[in-house]
PDB file of C-alpha atoms and ligand atoms in Angstrom:
ATOM      1  CA  MET A   1       3.794   5.389   8.490  1.00 81.00           C
ATOM      2  CA  ASN A   2       5.253   4.764  11.935  1.00 85.00           C
ATOM      3  CA  LYS A   3       4.580   1.861  14.231  1.00 86.00           C
ATOM      4  CA  GLU A   4       2.405   3.841  16.643  1.00 88.00           C
ATOM      5  CA  PHE A   5       0.093   4.877  13.816  1.00 86.00           C
ATOM      6  CA  PHE A   6      -0.049   1.298  12.604  1.00 85.00           C
ATOM      7  CA  LYS A   7      -0.997   0.080  16.076  1.00 85.00           C
ATOM      8  CA  SER A   8      -3.615   2.768  16.664  1.00 87.00           C
ATOM      9  CA  LEU A   9      -5.199   2.086  13.271  1.00 85.00           C
ATOM     10  CA  PHE A  10      -5.842  -1.513  14.229  1.00 82.00           C
ATOM     11  CA  LYS A  11      -7.193  -0.456  17.609  1.00 85.00           C
ATOM     12  CA  ASP A  12      -9.584   2.030  15.977  1.00 84.00           C
ATOM     13  CA  LYS A  13     -10.855  -0.584  13.550  1.00 83.00           C
ATOM     14  CA  LYS A  14     -11.129  -3.142  16.358  1.00 82.00           C
ATOM     15  CA  LEU A  15      -8.940  -5.539  14.393  1.00 79.00           C
ATOM     16  CA  ARG A  16      -6.650  -8.028  15.971  1.00 77.00           C
ATOM     17  CA  ARG A  17      -3.081  -6.884  15.647  1.00 74.00           C
ATOM     18  CA  SER A  18      -1.780 -10.402  15.399  1.00 76.00           C
ATOM     19  CA  HIS A  19       1.867 -11.294  15.569  1.00 82.00           C
ATOM     20  CA  PRO A  20       2.272 -12.170  11.846  1.00 88.00           C
ATOM     21  CA  ARG A  21       0.683  -8.877  10.818  1.00 91.00           C
ATOM     22  CA  LEU A  22       3.095  -6.955  12.983  1.00 90.00           C
ATOM     23  CA  LEU A  23       6.060  -8.883  11.567  1.00 92.00           C
ATOM     24  CA  ILE A  24       4.922  -8.253   7.993  1.00 94.00           C
ATOM     25  CA  TYR A  25       4.505  -4.564   8.754  1.00 94.00           C
ATOM     26  CA  GLN A  26       7.982  -4.470  10.319  1.00 93.00           C
ATOM     27  CA  GLU A  27       9.529  -6.204   7.329  1.00 94.00           C
ATOM     28  CA  LEU A  28       7.952  -3.772   4.848  1.00 95.00           C
ATOM     29  CA  SER A  29       8.995  -0.880   7.036  1.00 93.00           C
ATOM     30  CA  ASP A  30      12.629  -2.065   7.220  1.00 92.00           C
ATOM     31  CA  ALA A  31      12.793  -2.831   3.486  1.00 90.00           C
ATOM     32  CA  GLU A  32      12.105   0.797   2.457  1.00 79.00           C
ATOM     33  CA  THR A  33      11.301  -0.622  -0.956  1.00 86.00           C
ATOM     34  CA  SER A  34       8.491  -2.633  -2.469  1.00 92.00           C
ATOM     35  CA  LEU A  35       8.389  -6.383  -1.856  1.00 95.00           C
ATOM     36  CA  SER A  36       6.474  -9.236  -3.424  1.00 96.00           C
ATOM     37  CA  PRO A  37       4.667 -11.724  -1.152  1.00 97.00           C
ATOM     38  CA  GLN A  38       7.345 -14.304  -2.018  1.00 96.00           C
ATOM     39  CA  GLU A  39      10.154 -11.897  -1.114  1.00 96.00           C
ATOM     40  CA  LEU A  40       8.435 -11.158   2.193  1.00 96.00           C
ATOM     41  CA  TYR A  41       8.136 -14.870   2.832  1.00 96.00           C
ATOM     42  CA  GLN A  42      11.868 -15.368   2.171  1.00 95.00           C
ATOM     43  CA  CYS A  43      12.886 -12.376   4.316  1.00 94.00           C
ATOM     44  CA  LEU A  44      10.826 -13.648   7.235  1.00 94.00           C
ATOM     45  CA  LEU A  45      12.130 -17.172   6.792  1.00 93.00           C
ATOM     46  CA  LYS A  46      15.721 -15.908   7.000  1.00 93.00           C
ATOM     47  CA  LYS A  47      14.836 -14.466  10.393  1.00 90.00           C
ATOM     48  CA  GLN A  48      13.414 -17.822  11.516  1.00 90.00           C
ATOM     49  CA  ARG A  49       9.878 -16.463  11.211  1.00 88.00           C
ATOM     50  CA  LYS A  50       7.835 -19.064   9.457  1.00 87.00           C
ATOM     51  CA  ILE A  51       4.684 -17.337   8.238  1.00 91.00           C
ATOM     52  CA  GLY A  52       2.721 -19.106   5.507  1.00 94.00           C
ATOM     53  CA  LEU A  53       2.302 -17.459   2.129  1.00 95.00           C
ATOM     54  CA  THR A  54      -1.486 -17.594   2.519  1.00 95.00           C
ATOM     55  CA  SER A  55      -1.318 -15.607   5.702  1.00 94.00           C
ATOM     56  CA  ILE A  56       1.070 -13.118   4.053  1.00 96.00           C
ATOM     57  CA  TYR A  57      -1.389 -12.673   1.157  1.00 96.00           C
ATOM     58  CA  ARG A  58      -4.292 -12.208   3.590  1.00 95.00           C
ATOM     59  CA  SER A  59      -2.418  -9.646   5.668  1.00 95.00           C
ATOM     60  CA  LEU A  60      -1.366  -7.711   2.573  1.00 96.00           C
ATOM     61  CA  ASP A  61      -4.971  -7.678   1.322  1.00 95.00           C
ATOM     62  CA  LEU A  62      -6.082  -6.306   4.663  1.00 94.00           C
ATOM     63  CA  PHE A  63      -3.274  -3.721   4.700  1.00 94.00           C
ATOM     64  CA  GLU A  64      -4.275  -2.638   1.201  1.00 93.00           C
ATOM     65  CA  SER A  65      -7.931  -2.223   2.160  1.00 90.00           C
ATOM     66  CA  LEU A  66      -6.845  -0.098   5.120  1.00 89.00           C
ATOM     67  CA  GLY A  67      -4.627   2.054   2.893  1.00 88.00           C
ATOM     68  CA  ILE A  68      -1.457   1.025   4.735  1.00 91.00           C
ATOM     69  CA  VAL A  69       0.222  -0.445   1.686  1.00 95.00           C
ATOM     70  CA  PHE A  70       0.092   0.252  -2.015  1.00 95.00           C
ATOM     71  CA  LYS A  71      -0.178  -2.677  -4.404  1.00 94.00           C
ATOM     72  CA  ILE A  72       2.042  -2.226  -7.460  1.00 91.00           C
ATOM     73  CA  ILE A  73       1.048  -4.304 -10.438  1.00 87.00           C
ATOM     74  CA  ASN A  74       3.616  -4.204 -13.212  1.00 79.00           C
ATOM     75  CA  GLY A  75       2.987  -6.803 -15.893  1.00 80.00           C
ATOM     76  CA  SER A  76       2.845 -10.103 -14.044  1.00 86.00           C
ATOM     77  CA  SER A  77       4.719  -8.906 -10.957  1.00 86.00           C
ATOM     78  CA  VAL A  78       2.856  -7.794  -7.862  1.00 93.00           C
ATOM     79  CA  LYS A  79       4.662  -5.923  -5.122  1.00 94.00           C
ATOM     80  CA  TYR A  80       3.635  -4.066  -2.018  1.00 96.00           C
ATOM     81  CA  LYS A  81       5.034  -0.870  -0.605  1.00 94.00           C
ATOM     82  CA  LEU A  82       4.360   0.599   2.804  1.00 94.00           C
ATOM     83  CA  CYS A  83       2.706   4.010   2.520  1.00 94.00           C
ATOM     84  CA  GLU A  84       4.464   6.903   4.171  1.00 92.00           C
ATOM     85  CA  ILE A  85       1.529   9.288   3.901  1.00 91.00           C
ATOM     86  CA  GLU A  86      -1.107   8.370   6.474  1.00 88.00           C
ATOM     87  CA  ASP A  87      -4.016  10.349   5.034  1.00 88.00           C
ATOM     88  CA  HIS A  88      -5.796   9.884   1.716  1.00 90.00           C
ATOM     89  CA  HIS A  89      -3.332  10.151  -1.155  1.00 93.00           C
ATOM     90  CA  HIS A  90      -2.432   8.924  -4.638  1.00 95.00           C
ATOM     91  CA  HIS A  91       0.555   7.350  -6.377  1.00 95.00           C
ATOM     92  CA  ILE A  92       2.478   7.628  -9.601  1.00 95.00           C
ATOM     93  CA  ILE A  93       4.126   4.466 -10.877  1.00 92.00           C
ATOM     94  CA  CYS A  94       7.036   4.287 -13.327  1.00 91.00           C
ATOM     95  CA  LYS A  95       6.097   1.972 -16.172  1.00 88.00           C
ATOM     96  CA  ALA A  96       9.765   1.084 -16.761  1.00 88.00           C
ATOM     97  CA  CYS A  97      11.316   0.438 -13.327  1.00 87.00           C
ATOM     98  CA  GLY A  98       8.213   0.161 -11.134  1.00 86.00           C
ATOM     99  CA  ASN A  99       9.303   2.971  -8.830  1.00 88.00           C
ATOM    100  CA  VAL A 100       6.452   4.587  -6.905  1.00 92.00           C
ATOM    101  CA  VAL A 101       6.109   8.133  -5.622  1.00 94.00           C
ATOM    102  CA  GLU A 102       3.348   9.178  -3.232  1.00 95.00           C
ATOM    103  CA  LEU A 103       1.394  12.312  -4.086  1.00 95.00           C
ATOM    104  CA  ASN A 104       0.298  14.327  -1.096  1.00 92.00           C
ATOM    105  CA  PHE A 105      -2.396  16.222  -2.927  1.00 91.00           C
ATOM    106  CA  CYS A 106      -5.825  15.290  -4.192  1.00 93.00           C
ATOM    107  CA  ASP A 107      -7.958  17.779  -6.014  1.00 89.00           C
ATOM    108  CA  ILE A 108     -10.790  15.971  -7.709  1.00 87.00           C
ATOM    109  CA  SER A 109     -13.772  17.545  -5.930  1.00 86.00           C
ATOM    110  CA  ASP A 110     -15.103  18.884  -9.254  1.00 91.00           C
ATOM    111  CA  TRP A 111     -14.856  15.419 -10.681  1.00 92.00           C
ATOM    112  CA  SER A 112     -16.758  13.903  -7.736  1.00 93.00           C
ATOM    113  CA  LYS A 113     -19.444  16.524  -8.244  1.00 94.00           C
ATOM    114  CA  LYS A 114     -19.746  15.523 -11.885  1.00 96.00           C
ATOM    115  CA  VAL A 115     -20.040  11.855 -10.923  1.00 96.00           C
ATOM    116  CA  THR A 116     -22.841  12.719  -8.497  1.00 96.00           C
ATOM    117  CA  GLU A 117     -24.599  14.878 -11.089  1.00 97.00           C
ATOM    118  CA  SER A 118     -24.487  12.212 -13.766  1.00 97.00           C
ATOM    119  CA  THR A 119     -25.253   9.152 -11.621  1.00 98.00           C
ATOM    120  CA  GLY A 120     -27.048  10.410  -8.516  1.00 97.00           C
ATOM    121  CA  TYR A 121     -24.533   8.483  -6.408  1.00 97.00           C
ATOM    122  CA  GLN A 122     -23.207   9.900  -3.188  1.00 95.00           C
ATOM    123  CA  VAL A 123     -19.447   9.602  -3.685  1.00 93.00           C
ATOM    124  CA  ILE A 124     -17.615   8.468  -0.555  1.00 92.00           C
ATOM    125  CA  ASP A 125     -14.295   7.237  -1.883  1.00 89.00           C
ATOM    126  CA  HIS A 126     -12.164   6.910  -5.004  1.00 92.00           C
ATOM    127  CA  GLN A 127      -8.966   5.346  -6.251  1.00 88.00           C
ATOM    128  CA  LEU A 128      -6.779   6.908  -8.867  1.00 91.00           C
ATOM    129  CA  ASN A 129      -3.321   5.923 -10.063  1.00 92.00           C
ATOM    130  CA  PHE A 130      -0.965   7.810 -12.324  1.00 94.00           C
ATOM    131  CA  TYR A 131       1.496   6.059 -14.640  1.00 93.00           C
ATOM    132  CA  GLY A 132       4.505   7.377 -16.472  1.00 94.00           C
ATOM    133  CA  PHE A 133       8.290   7.300 -16.617  1.00 95.00           C
ATOM    134  CA  CYS A 134      10.442   8.487 -13.722  1.00 95.00           C
ATOM    135  CA  LYS A 135      13.294  10.986 -14.214  1.00 95.00           C
ATOM    136  CA  ALA A 136      15.888   8.228 -14.697  1.00 94.00           C
ATOM    137  CA  CYS A 137      13.800   6.159 -17.110  1.00 95.00           C
ATOM    138  CA  LYS A 138      12.548   9.181 -19.051  1.00 91.00           C
ATOM    139  CA  LYS A 139      16.085   9.878 -20.363  1.00 78.00           C
ATOM    140  CA  GLU A 140      16.464   6.355 -21.704  1.00 66.00           C
ATOM    141  CA  ALA A 141      13.053   6.291 -23.334  1.00 58.00           C
TER     142      ALA A 141
HETATM  143 ZN1   ZN B 201       0.917   5.486  -0.470  1.00 77.62          ZN
HETATM  144 ZN1   ZN B 202      11.682   4.457 -13.658  1.00 77.62          ZN
HETATM  145 ZN1   ZN B 203      -7.913  11.364  -3.970  1.00 77.62          ZN
END
């Protein structure tokens, strides 16, 4: 996800693109890996950017709800990774090393139909994660 897309997303949603949010986005973008809120806090502090943990948590929650970041929960650790795919997509998470790969396909229309048939709900959204072992971890397992 590039900076222009990030900016336009906030404009479309009429959200304030505040300075801390932009810095947090930039940090995640530069990291190219997943970061915990504490790691983000430390990274920003090193650059003389004092942003409170609460505000980091709030921004990450917002980013997650907008589909900008993916929240990786592995045991007791929680990390966030900036999504590269801008449209609707899914993720597979390695249970051993926590590595995440984005999946640029989604083919669950039959499933949605079944949900509608059995519940009468009009399905508008869904979340689905895959878990497994990545190529490197699979060998060891
Ligand atoms: Zn993603
Ligand atoms: Zn792995
Ligand atoms: Zn999907």
